[in-house]
Amino acid sequence: MHFRAGLSLLAAGRRVLCLQRGRAMATEATFDTEPFQLHKLEAGPSNSVSVTRDEALKYYTSMQTIRRMETAAANLYKTRTVRGFCHLYSGQEAIAVGMEAVLSREDAVITAYRAHGWTYTRGVSILGVLAELTGRSTGCSKGKGGSMHMYGKNFYGGNGIVGAQVPLGAGIAFAMKYEGKQNVCVALFGDGASNQGQVYEAYNMSKLWDLPVIYVCENNGYGMGTSAHRSSASVDYFTRADYIPGIWVDAMDVLAVKSATEFSRKFALENGPILLEAATYRYYGHSMSDPGISYRSREEVQEVRETRDPITSFRDRLVTSELATADELKAIDNDVKKEVNEAAEKAKTDPELPLSELYTHIYHQPEPDMKVRGCDITVVGTMG
């Protein structure tokens, strides 16, 4: 396994002091990121990123919420409360949180099956995610979608077909340009999908039409159980779009992701598509049915947790820069844990949909008397 990411260095920043529990605290600090790598770009994102205390606490809380939510999902799966597939985002939280810090709610996001974290940052509640996993009516897709098919406002899922979301993302960006909107579409895929033919077809169309799309390869090192170096002749994914500019970013650093997204959003609106390679790592297996240690060692996973974890690294930065105290962050941890636990319990007991709902949401705006026949010809449902 080849890691190009490292812990970012704390830089001296301008600080305005405030009082927190009788103690002077910084209200803003500036940090240096790991250097970005560029493809077909003369200049790239800033390596110096400023963040206010309020912003920092928001990013920390969001990442911690996703981590706790995924832990709850894993526990629900282990007790067979969650059935079917379940792909967790643990370890990759800085990507969703860092990008969402820049995106507007009118920007669009479409991703693959590792969608829980993005569903949350796009505005779906913790219960909306966990209840969807348990098949309850309070789930964001009313319990009909499960782990891979979660949706929200300007969030187009959760897609189960490998790489299919990339051309769909190009289509969403085409619609935005056609309608004259000043918004972008973020289309995310994994390193395992990077060799799909449809990915390159989407690259080609989006560049021909200069669509406002940010392609993001979430390179967590493994496509299912195959390492990137065994599946790809070139693992410099940020260069793989050839004629489309690219950026490599340390995606274990939420501030580096934020800086790369700021640059990329502006670039996409002015020039067309851009490709980000977000170097990250997943702590669980490909899905919950994969123990994740047959193709990598426990020691490898533990080393990443100890040296590159996006949450603990950011926590250390906040304390060192005096943007927050250890006690304050501990209180956030406890509040998040309580909120997630309450949502998990509710996701176990909320009602399931009645059988009549099997026939709804099949067609858009069906006729009031439209009938749908099931596999059993004696069972007919009304779609109204």
CSV table of C-alpha atoms in Angstrom, one decimal:
chain,number,residue,atom,x,y,z
A,1,MET,CA,0.0,0.0,0.0
A,2,HIS,CA,1.4,3.4,-1.1
A,3,PHE,CA,0.4,6.4,0.9
A,4,ARG,CA,1.1,9.9,-0.4
A,5,ALA,CA,-0.8,11.6,2.4
A,6,GLY,CA,0.6,12.8,5.7
A,7,LEU,CA,-0.5,14.8,8.7
A,8,SER,CA,-0.8,18.5,7.8
A,9,LEU,CA,1.4,21.0,9.6
A,10,LEU,CA,0.0,23.6,12.0
A,11,ALA,CA,0.9,27.0,10.7
A,12,ALA,CA,1.0,30.3,12.6
A,13,GLY,CA,-2.3,32.1,12.1
A,14,ARG,CA,-3.9,35.3,13.0
A,15,ARG,CA,-6.0,35.0,16.1
A,16,VAL,CA,-8.6,37.1,17.7
A,17,LEU,CA,-9.2,36.0,21.2
A,18,CYS,CA,-12.5,35.2,22.9
A,19,LEU,CA,-13.4,33.8,26.3
A,20,GLN,CA,-14.4,30.2,26.6
A,21,ARG,CA,-15.2,29.1,30.2
A,22,GLY,CA,-13.0,31.8,31.5
A,23,ARG,CA,-10.1,31.0,29.2
A,24,ALA,CA,-8.9,33.0,26.2
A,25,MET,CA,-9.7,31.1,22.9
A,26,ALA,CA,-8.8,31.8,19.3
A,27,THR,CA,-11.7,32.7,17.0
A,28,GLU,CA,-9.7,32.0,13.8
A,29,ALA,CA,-6.5,30.1,12.9
A,30,THR,CA,-4.6,29.3,9.7
A,31,PHE,CA,-3.2,25.8,8.8
A,32,ASP,CA,-1.0,24.5,6.1
A,33,THR,CA,-2.1,21.4,4.1
A,34,GLU,CA,-0.2,18.6,2.5
A,35,PRO,CA,1.0,19.9,-1.0
A,36,PHE,CA,-1.5,19.4,-3.7
A,37,GLN,CA,-0.4,17.6,-6.9
A,38,LEU,CA,-1.6,19.2,-10.2
A,39,HIS,CA,-2.3,18.0,-13.7
A,40,LYS,CA,-2.7,20.5,-16.6
A,41,LEU,CA,-3.0,23.4,-14.1
A,42,GLU,CA,-0.4,26.2,-13.7
A,43,ALA,CA,-1.8,27.0,-10.3
A,44,GLY,CA,-3.9,25.1,-7.8
A,45,PRO,CA,-5.7,25.4,-4.5
A,46,SER,CA,-4.2,27.4,-1.6
A,47,ASN,CA,-2.0,25.4,0.8
A,48,SER,CA,-2.9,27.9,3.5
A,49,VAL,CA,-6.4,27.5,4.9
A,50,SER,CA,-8.0,29.7,7.4
A,51,VAL,CA,-10.9,28.5,9.5
A,52,THR,CA,-13.0,30.2,12.2
A,53,ARG,CA,-13.8,28.6,15.5
A,54,ASP,CA,-17.5,28.2,14.6
A,55,GLU,CA,-16.6,26.6,11.2
A,56,ALA,CA,-14.1,24.3,12.9
A,57,LEU,CA,-16.6,23.1,15.5
A,58,LYS,CA,-19.2,22.5,12.8
A,59,TYR,CA,-16.8,20.4,10.7
A,60,TYR,CA,-15.7,18.4,13.7
A,61,THR,CA,-19.3,17.8,14.8
A,62,SER,CA,-20.3,16.7,11.3
A,63,MET,CA,-17.4,14.2,10.9
A,64,GLN,CA,-18.0,12.8,14.4
A,65,THR,CA,-21.7,12.4,13.6
A,66,ILE,CA,-21.0,10.4,10.4
A,67,ARG,CA,-18.5,8.2,12.3
A,68,ARG,CA,-21.0,7.5,15.1
A,69,MET,CA,-23.8,7.0,12.6
A,70,GLU,CA,-21.8,4.4,10.7
A,71,THR,CA,-20.9,2.6,13.9
A,72,ALA,CA,-24.6,2.4,14.8
A,73,ALA,CA,-25.3,1.1,11.3
A,74,ALA,CA,-22.6,-1.6,11.7
A,75,ASN,CA,-24.2,-2.6,15.0
A,76,LEU,CA,-27.7,-2.7,13.5
A,77,TYR,CA,-26.3,-4.9,10.7
A,78,LYS,CA,-24.6,-7.3,13.1
A,79,THR,CA,-27.9,-7.8,15.0
A,80,ARG,CA,-29.7,-8.4,11.6
A,81,THR,CA,-31.8,-5.3,12.1
A,82,VAL,CA,-30.3,-4.1,8.8
A,83,ARG,CA,-30.8,-6.5,5.9
A,84,GLY,CA,-29.2,-6.6,2.5
A,85,PHE,CA,-26.1,-4.5,1.6
A,86,CYS,CA,-24.5,-2.0,3.9
A,87,HIS,CA,-21.4,0.0,2.8
A,88,LEU,CA,-19.9,2.2,5.5
A,89,TYR,CA,-18.1,5.6,5.1
A,90,SER,CA,-15.9,5.4,8.2
A,91,GLY,CA,-12.5,6.9,7.5
A,92,GLN,CA,-13.7,8.9,4.6
A,93,GLU,CA,-15.7,11.6,6.5
A,94,ALA,CA,-13.4,14.5,5.6
A,95,ILE,CA,-14.4,14.3,1.9
A,96,ALA,CA,-18.2,14.8,2.4
A,97,VAL,CA,-17.7,17.4,5.2
A,98,GLY,CA,-14.9,19.3,3.5
A,99,MET,CA,-16.7,19.5,0.2
A,100,GLU,CA,-20.0,20.4,1.7
A,101,ALA,CA,-18.3,23.3,3.5
A,102,VAL,CA,-18.1,24.9,0.0
A,103,LEU,CA,-21.1,23.6,-1.9
A,104,SER,CA,-24.4,25.4,-1.8
A,105,ARG,CA,-27.7,23.5,-1.4
A,106,GLU,CA,-28.4,24.3,-5.1
A,107,ASP,CA,-25.3,22.4,-6.2
A,108,ALA,CA,-25.9,18.7,-6.9
A,109,VAL,CA,-24.2,15.6,-5.6
A,110,ILE,CA,-24.3,12.0,-7.0
A,111,THR,CA,-22.3,9.2,-5.6
A,112,ALA,CA,-21.9,5.4,-5.4
A,113,TYR,CA,-23.2,2.9,-2.9
A,114,ARG,CA,-21.0,4.3,0.0
A,115,ALA,CA,-23.6,7.0,0.5
A,116,HIS,CA,-24.6,7.4,4.1
A,117,GLY,CA,-22.2,10.2,5.0
A,118,TRP,CA,-23.1,12.2,1.9
A,119,THR,CA,-26.8,11.7,2.6
A,120,TYR,CA,-26.3,13.2,6.0
A,121,THR,CA,-24.3,16.2,4.8
A,122,ARG,CA,-26.9,16.9,2.1
A,123,GLY,CA,-29.4,17.5,4.8
A,124,VAL,CA,-31.0,14.2,5.7
A,125,SER,CA,-31.4,13.6,9.4
A,126,ILE,CA,-29.6,10.8,11.3
A,127,LEU,CA,-32.9,9.0,11.7
A,128,GLY,CA,-33.6,9.5,7.9
A,129,VAL,CA,-30.4,7.5,7.2
A,130,LEU,CA,-30.7,4.8,9.9
A,131,ALA,CA,-34.4,4.3,9.4
A,132,GLU,CA,-33.8,3.8,5.7
A,133,LEU,CA,-31.3,1.1,6.6
A,134,THR,CA,-33.8,-0.7,8.8
A,135,GLY,CA,-36.6,-0.4,6.2
A,136,ARG,CA,-38.8,2.0,8.1
A,137,SER,CA,-41.3,4.5,6.8
A,138,THR,CA,-39.3,7.4,8.4
A,139,GLY,CA,-36.3,6.5,6.2
A,140,CYS,CA,-35.3,9.1,3.5
A,141,SER,CA,-36.6,6.8,0.8
A,142,LYS,CA,-39.4,5.5,3.0
A,143,GLY,CA,-37.5,2.3,3.7
A,144,LYS,CA,-37.6,1.2,0.0
A,145,GLY,CA,-34.1,2.0,-0.9
A,146,GLY,CA,-31.8,0.8,1.8
A,147,SER,CA,-28.1,1.4,2.0
A,148,MET,CA,-27.4,2.1,-1.7
A,149,HIS,CA,-30.5,4.2,-2.6
A,150,MET,CA,-30.8,7.2,-0.4
A,151,TYR,CA,-31.8,10.6,-1.8
A,152,GLY,CA,-32.5,14.2,-0.8
A,153,LYS,CA,-32.8,17.7,-2.3
A,154,ASN,CA,-30.2,17.9,-5.1
A,155,PHE,CA,-28.7,14.6,-3.9
A,156,TYR,CA,-29.2,12.0,-6.5
A,157,GLY,CA,-28.1,9.0,-4.5
A,158,GLY,CA,-26.6,6.3,-3.8
A,159,ASN,CA,-26.2,4.2,-7.0
A,160,GLY,CA,-25.6,0.5,-7.0
A,161,ILE,CA,-24.1,0.0,-10.5
A,162,VAL,CA,-20.4,0.5,-10.5
A,163,GLY,CA,-19.5,3.8,-12.2
A,164,ALA,CA,-23.0,4.5,-13.4
A,165,GLN,CA,-23.3,7.7,-11.4
A,166,VAL,CA,-20.5,9.3,-13.4
A,167,PRO,CA,-22.4,9.8,-16.7
A,168,LEU,CA,-25.5,10.6,-14.7
A,169,GLY,CA,-23.5,13.3,-13.0
A,170,ALA,CA,-22.5,14.7,-16.4
A,171,GLY,CA,-26.2,14.7,-17.3
A,172,ILE,CA,-27.1,16.7,-14.2
A,173,ALA,CA,-24.3,19.2,-15.0
A,174,PHE,CA,-25.6,19.4,-18.6
A,175,ALA,CA,-29.1,20.3,-17.2
A,176,MET,CA,-27.6,23.0,-15.0
A,177,LYS,CA,-25.7,24.6,-17.9
A,178,TYR,CA,-28.7,24.3,-20.2
A,179,GLU,CA,-30.9,26.1,-17.6
A,180,GLY,CA,-28.2,28.8,-17.1
A,181,LYS,CA,-27.7,28.0,-13.4
A,182,GLN,CA,-24.5,29.0,-11.6
A,183,ASN,CA,-24.1,25.6,-9.9
A,184,VAL,CA,-22.0,22.5,-10.2
A,185,CYS,CA,-22.6,18.8,-9.9
A,186,VAL,CA,-20.2,16.7,-7.9
A,187,ALA,CA,-19.9,13.1,-9.2
A,188,LEU,CA,-18.1,10.8,-6.9
A,189,PHE,CA,-16.7,7.3,-7.7
A,190,GLY,CA,-14.2,4.9,-6.2
A,191,ASP,CA,-10.8,3.8,-7.4
A,192,GLY,CA,-12.5,0.5,-8.2
A,193,ALA,CA,-14.8,2.2,-10.8
A,194,SER,CA,-12.0,4.3,-12.3
A,195,ASN,CA,-11.4,1.8,-15.2
A,196,GLN,CA,-15.0,1.7,-16.3
A,197,GLY,CA,-15.6,2.7,-19.9
A,198,GLN,CA,-18.6,4.8,-19.1
A,199,VAL,CA,-16.3,7.0,-16.9
A,200,TYR,CA,-14.2,7.9,-19.9
A,201,GLU,CA,-17.3,8.5,-22.1
A,202,ALA,CA,-18.5,11.0,-19.5
A,203,TYR,CA,-15.2,12.7,-19.4
A,204,ASN,CA,-15.3,13.1,-23.1
A,205,MET,CA,-18.8,14.5,-23.3
A,206,SER,CA,-18.3,16.9,-20.3
A,207,LYS,CA,-15.2,18.3,-21.9
A,208,LEU,CA,-16.7,18.7,-25.3
A,209,TRP,CA,-19.5,20.8,-23.7
A,210,ASP,CA,-17.5,22.3,-20.9
A,211,LEU,CA,-20.0,21.1,-18.3
A,212,PRO,CA,-19.8,22.4,-14.7
A,213,VAL,CA,-18.9,19.1,-13.1
A,214,ILE,CA,-16.4,18.1,-10.5
A,215,TYR,CA,-15.4,14.4,-10.8
A,216,VAL,CA,-14.1,13.0,-7.5
A,217,CYS,CA,-12.3,9.7,-7.3
A,218,GLU,CA,-12.5,8.7,-3.7
A,219,ASN,CA,-9.3,6.6,-3.7
A,220,ASN,CA,-9.5,4.5,-0.5
A,221,GLY,CA,-6.9,2.1,-1.8
A,222,TYR,CA,-9.1,-0.9,-2.6
A,223,GLY,CA,-11.8,-1.7,-5.1
A,224,MET,CA,-13.7,-4.3,-3.1
A,225,GLY,CA,-10.8,-6.6,-2.2
A,226,THR,CA,-8.3,-5.6,-4.9
A,227,SER,CA,-5.6,-3.0,-4.1
A,228,ALA,CA,-5.3,0.0,-6.5
A,229,HIS,CA,-1.9,-1.1,-7.6
A,230,ARG,CA,-3.2,-4.5,-8.7
A,231,SER,CA,-6.2,-3.1,-10.6
A,232,SER,CA,-4.8,0.0,-12.3
A,233,ALA,CA,-1.8,0.4,-14.5
A,234,SER,CA,-1.7,4.0,-13.4
A,235,VAL,CA,-2.7,4.9,-9.9
A,236,ASP,CA,-2.3,8.7,-10.5
A,237,TYR,CA,-6.1,8.9,-10.8
A,238,PHE,CA,-6.0,12.7,-10.9
A,239,THR,CA,-4.2,12.5,-14.3
A,240,ARG,CA,-6.4,9.8,-15.8
A,241,ALA,CA,-8.9,12.2,-17.5
A,242,ASP,CA,-6.0,13.3,-19.8
A,243,TYR,CA,-7.4,16.5,-21.3
A,244,ILE,CA,-9.3,17.4,-18.1
A,245,PRO,CA,-7.2,19.1,-15.4
A,246,GLY,CA,-6.8,17.2,-12.1
A,247,ILE,CA,-5.8,17.7,-8.5
A,248,TRP,CA,-4.5,15.2,-5.9
A,249,VAL,CA,-5.7,16.1,-2.4
A,250,ASP,CA,-5.0,14.6,1.0
A,251,ALA,CA,-8.6,13.6,1.8
A,252,MET,CA,-7.8,12.7,5.4
A,253,ASP,CA,-7.6,16.5,6.0
A,254,VAL,CA,-11.0,18.2,6.0
A,255,LEU,CA,-9.4,21.6,5.4
A,256,ALA,CA,-7.4,20.4,2.4
A,257,VAL,CA,-10.6,19.0,0.9
A,258,LYS,CA,-12.3,22.4,1.5
A,259,SER,CA,-9.5,24.3,-0.2
A,260,ALA,CA,-9.5,21.9,-3.2
A,261,THR,CA,-13.3,22.2,-3.5
A,262,GLU,CA,-13.2,26.0,-3.4
A,263,PHE,CA,-10.7,26.0,-6.3
A,264,SER,CA,-12.5,23.3,-8.2
A,265,ARG,CA,-16.0,24.8,-8.0
A,266,LYS,CA,-14.8,28.1,-9.3
A,267,PHE,CA,-12.8,26.4,-12.1
A,268,ALA,CA,-15.8,24.2,-13.1
A,269,LEU,CA,-18.1,27.2,-13.4
A,270,GLU,CA,-15.6,29.1,-15.5
A,271,ASN,CA,-13.9,26.4,-17.5
A,272,GLY,CA,-15.8,23.1,-17.4
A,273,PRO,CA,-14.9,19.7,-15.8
A,274,ILE,CA,-12.2,19.1,-13.3
A,275,LEU,CA,-11.1,15.8,-11.6
A,276,LEU,CA,-10.1,15.4,-8.0
A,277,GLU,CA,-8.4,12.4,-6.6
A,278,ALA,CA,-9.3,12.3,-2.9
A,279,ALA,CA,-6.7,10.1,-1.2
A,280,THR,CA,-8.5,8.4,1.7
A,281,TYR,CA,-8.9,5.1,3.5
A,282,ARG,CA,-11.9,3.0,4.6
A,283,TYR,CA,-11.7,1.2,8.0
A,284,TYR,CA,-14.3,-1.4,7.3
A,285,GLY,CA,-14.4,-3.9,4.5
A,286,HIS,CA,-16.0,-3.2,1.1
A,287,SER,CA,-19.4,-3.9,2.7
A,288,MET,CA,-20.4,-5.4,6.0
A,289,SER,CA,-20.2,-8.9,4.5
A,290,ASP,CA,-16.5,-8.3,3.9
A,291,PRO,CA,-14.3,-8.6,7.0
A,292,GLY,CA,-11.7,-6.4,5.3
A,293,ILE,CA,-8.6,-8.2,6.5
A,294,SER,CA,-8.1,-11.0,4.0
A,295,TYR,CA,-6.4,-8.6,1.5
A,296,ARG,CA,-4.8,-6.2,4.1
A,297,SER,CA,-3.6,-6.6,7.6
A,298,ARG,CA,-5.1,-5.5,10.9
A,299,GLU,CA,-1.9,-3.7,11.5
A,300,GLU,CA,-2.3,-1.6,8.3
A,301,VAL,CA,-5.8,-0.5,9.3
A,302,GLN,CA,-4.6,0.3,12.9
A,303,GLU,CA,-1.7,2.3,11.6
A,304,VAL,CA,-4.0,4.6,9.5
A,305,ARG,CA,-6.4,5.0,12.5
A,306,GLU,CA,-3.5,6.0,14.7
A,307,THR,CA,-1.6,8.3,12.3
A,308,ARG,CA,-4.0,9.7,9.7
A,309,ASP,CA,-7.5,9.6,11.1
A,310,PRO,CA,-9.4,12.6,9.9
A,311,ILE,CA,-11.2,13.2,13.1
A,312,THR,CA,-8.5,12.8,15.7
A,313,SER,CA,-6.0,14.7,13.5
A,314,PHE,CA,-8.5,17.6,13.3
A,315,ARG,CA,-9.2,17.4,17.0
A,316,ASP,CA,-5.5,17.8,17.7
A,317,ARG,CA,-5.3,20.8,15.5
A,318,LEU,CA,-8.2,22.5,17.2
A,319,VAL,CA,-6.7,22.0,20.6
A,320,THR,CA,-3.2,23.0,19.6
A,321,SER,CA,-4.4,26.2,17.9
A,322,GLU,CA,-6.7,27.0,20.9
A,323,LEU,CA,-9.8,27.0,18.7
A,324,ALA,CA,-11.4,24.6,21.2
A,325,THR,CA,-10.6,22.8,24.4
A,326,ALA,CA,-10.3,19.0,24.8
A,327,ASP,CA,-13.3,19.2,27.3
A,328,GLU,CA,-15.4,21.1,24.8
A,329,LEU,CA,-14.7,18.5,22.1
A,330,LYS,CA,-15.4,15.7,24.5
A,331,ALA,CA,-18.8,17.3,25.2
A,332,ILE,CA,-19.5,17.4,21.5
A,333,ASP,CA,-18.6,13.7,21.3
A,334,ASN,CA,-21.0,12.8,24.1
A,335,ASP,CA,-23.9,14.9,22.6
A,336,VAL,CA,-23.3,13.2,19.2
A,337,LYS,CA,-23.3,9.8,20.7
A,338,LYS,CA,-26.5,10.4,22.6
A,339,GLU,CA,-28.2,11.8,19.4
A,340,VAL,CA,-27.1,8.9,17.3
A,341,ASN,CA,-28.1,6.3,19.9
A,342,GLU,CA,-31.6,7.8,20.2
A,343,ALA,CA,-32.0,7.7,16.4
A,344,ALA,CA,-30.8,4.1,16.3
A,345,GLU,CA,-33.3,3.0,18.8
A,346,LYS,CA,-36.1,4.8,17.0
A,347,ALA,CA,-35.0,3.2,13.7
A,348,LYS,CA,-35.7,-0.2,15.3
A,349,THR,CA,-39.3,0.6,16.3
A,350,ASP,CA,-40.7,3.1,13.8
A,351,PRO,CA,-43.4,1.5,11.6
A,352,GLU,CA,-42.7,-0.2,8.3
A,353,LEU,CA,-44.7,0.7,5.2
A,354,PRO,CA,-48.0,-1.1,4.6
A,355,LEU,CA,-48.1,-3.6,1.7
A,356,SER,CA,-50.1,-1.1,-0.4
A,357,GLU,CA,-47.0,1.0,-0.6
A,358,LEU,CA,-45.4,-1.6,-2.8
A,359,TYR,CA,-47.2,-0.1,-5.7
A,360,THR,CA,-46.4,3.6,-5.1
A,361,HIS,CA,-43.5,5.6,-6.5
A,362,ILE,CA,-43.1,3.4,-9.5
A,363,TYR,CA,-44.1,6.0,-12.1
A,364,HIS,CA,-44.0,9.8,-11.8
A,365,GLN,CA,-47.5,11.4,-11.6
A,366,PRO,CA,-49.5,8.3,-12.6
A,367,GLU,CA,-53.1,8.4,-13.6
A,368,PRO,CA,-55.4,8.3,-10.5
A,369,ASP,CA,-56.9,4.9,-11.5
A,370,MET,CA,-53.7,3.3,-12.8
A,371,LYS,CA,-53.3,-0.3,-11.7
A,372,VAL,CA,-50.1,-2.3,-11.2
A,373,ARG,CA,-50.1,-6.1,-11.3
A,374,GLY,CA,-47.6,-7.9,-9.1
A,375,CYS,CA,-46.0,-11.3,-9.7
A,376,ASP,CA,-49.1,-12.9,-8.2
A,377,ILE,CA,-51.8,-12.1,-10.8
A,378,THR,CA,-54.5,-12.1,-8.1
A,379,VAL,CA,-52.8,-9.1,-6.4
A,380,VAL,CA,-53.4,-5.8,-8.0
A,381,GLY,CA,-52.4,-2.5,-6.5
A,382,THR,CA,-53.6,1.1,-7.0
A,383,MET,CA,-50.8,3.6,-7.6
A,384,GLY,CA,-52.8,6.7,-6.5
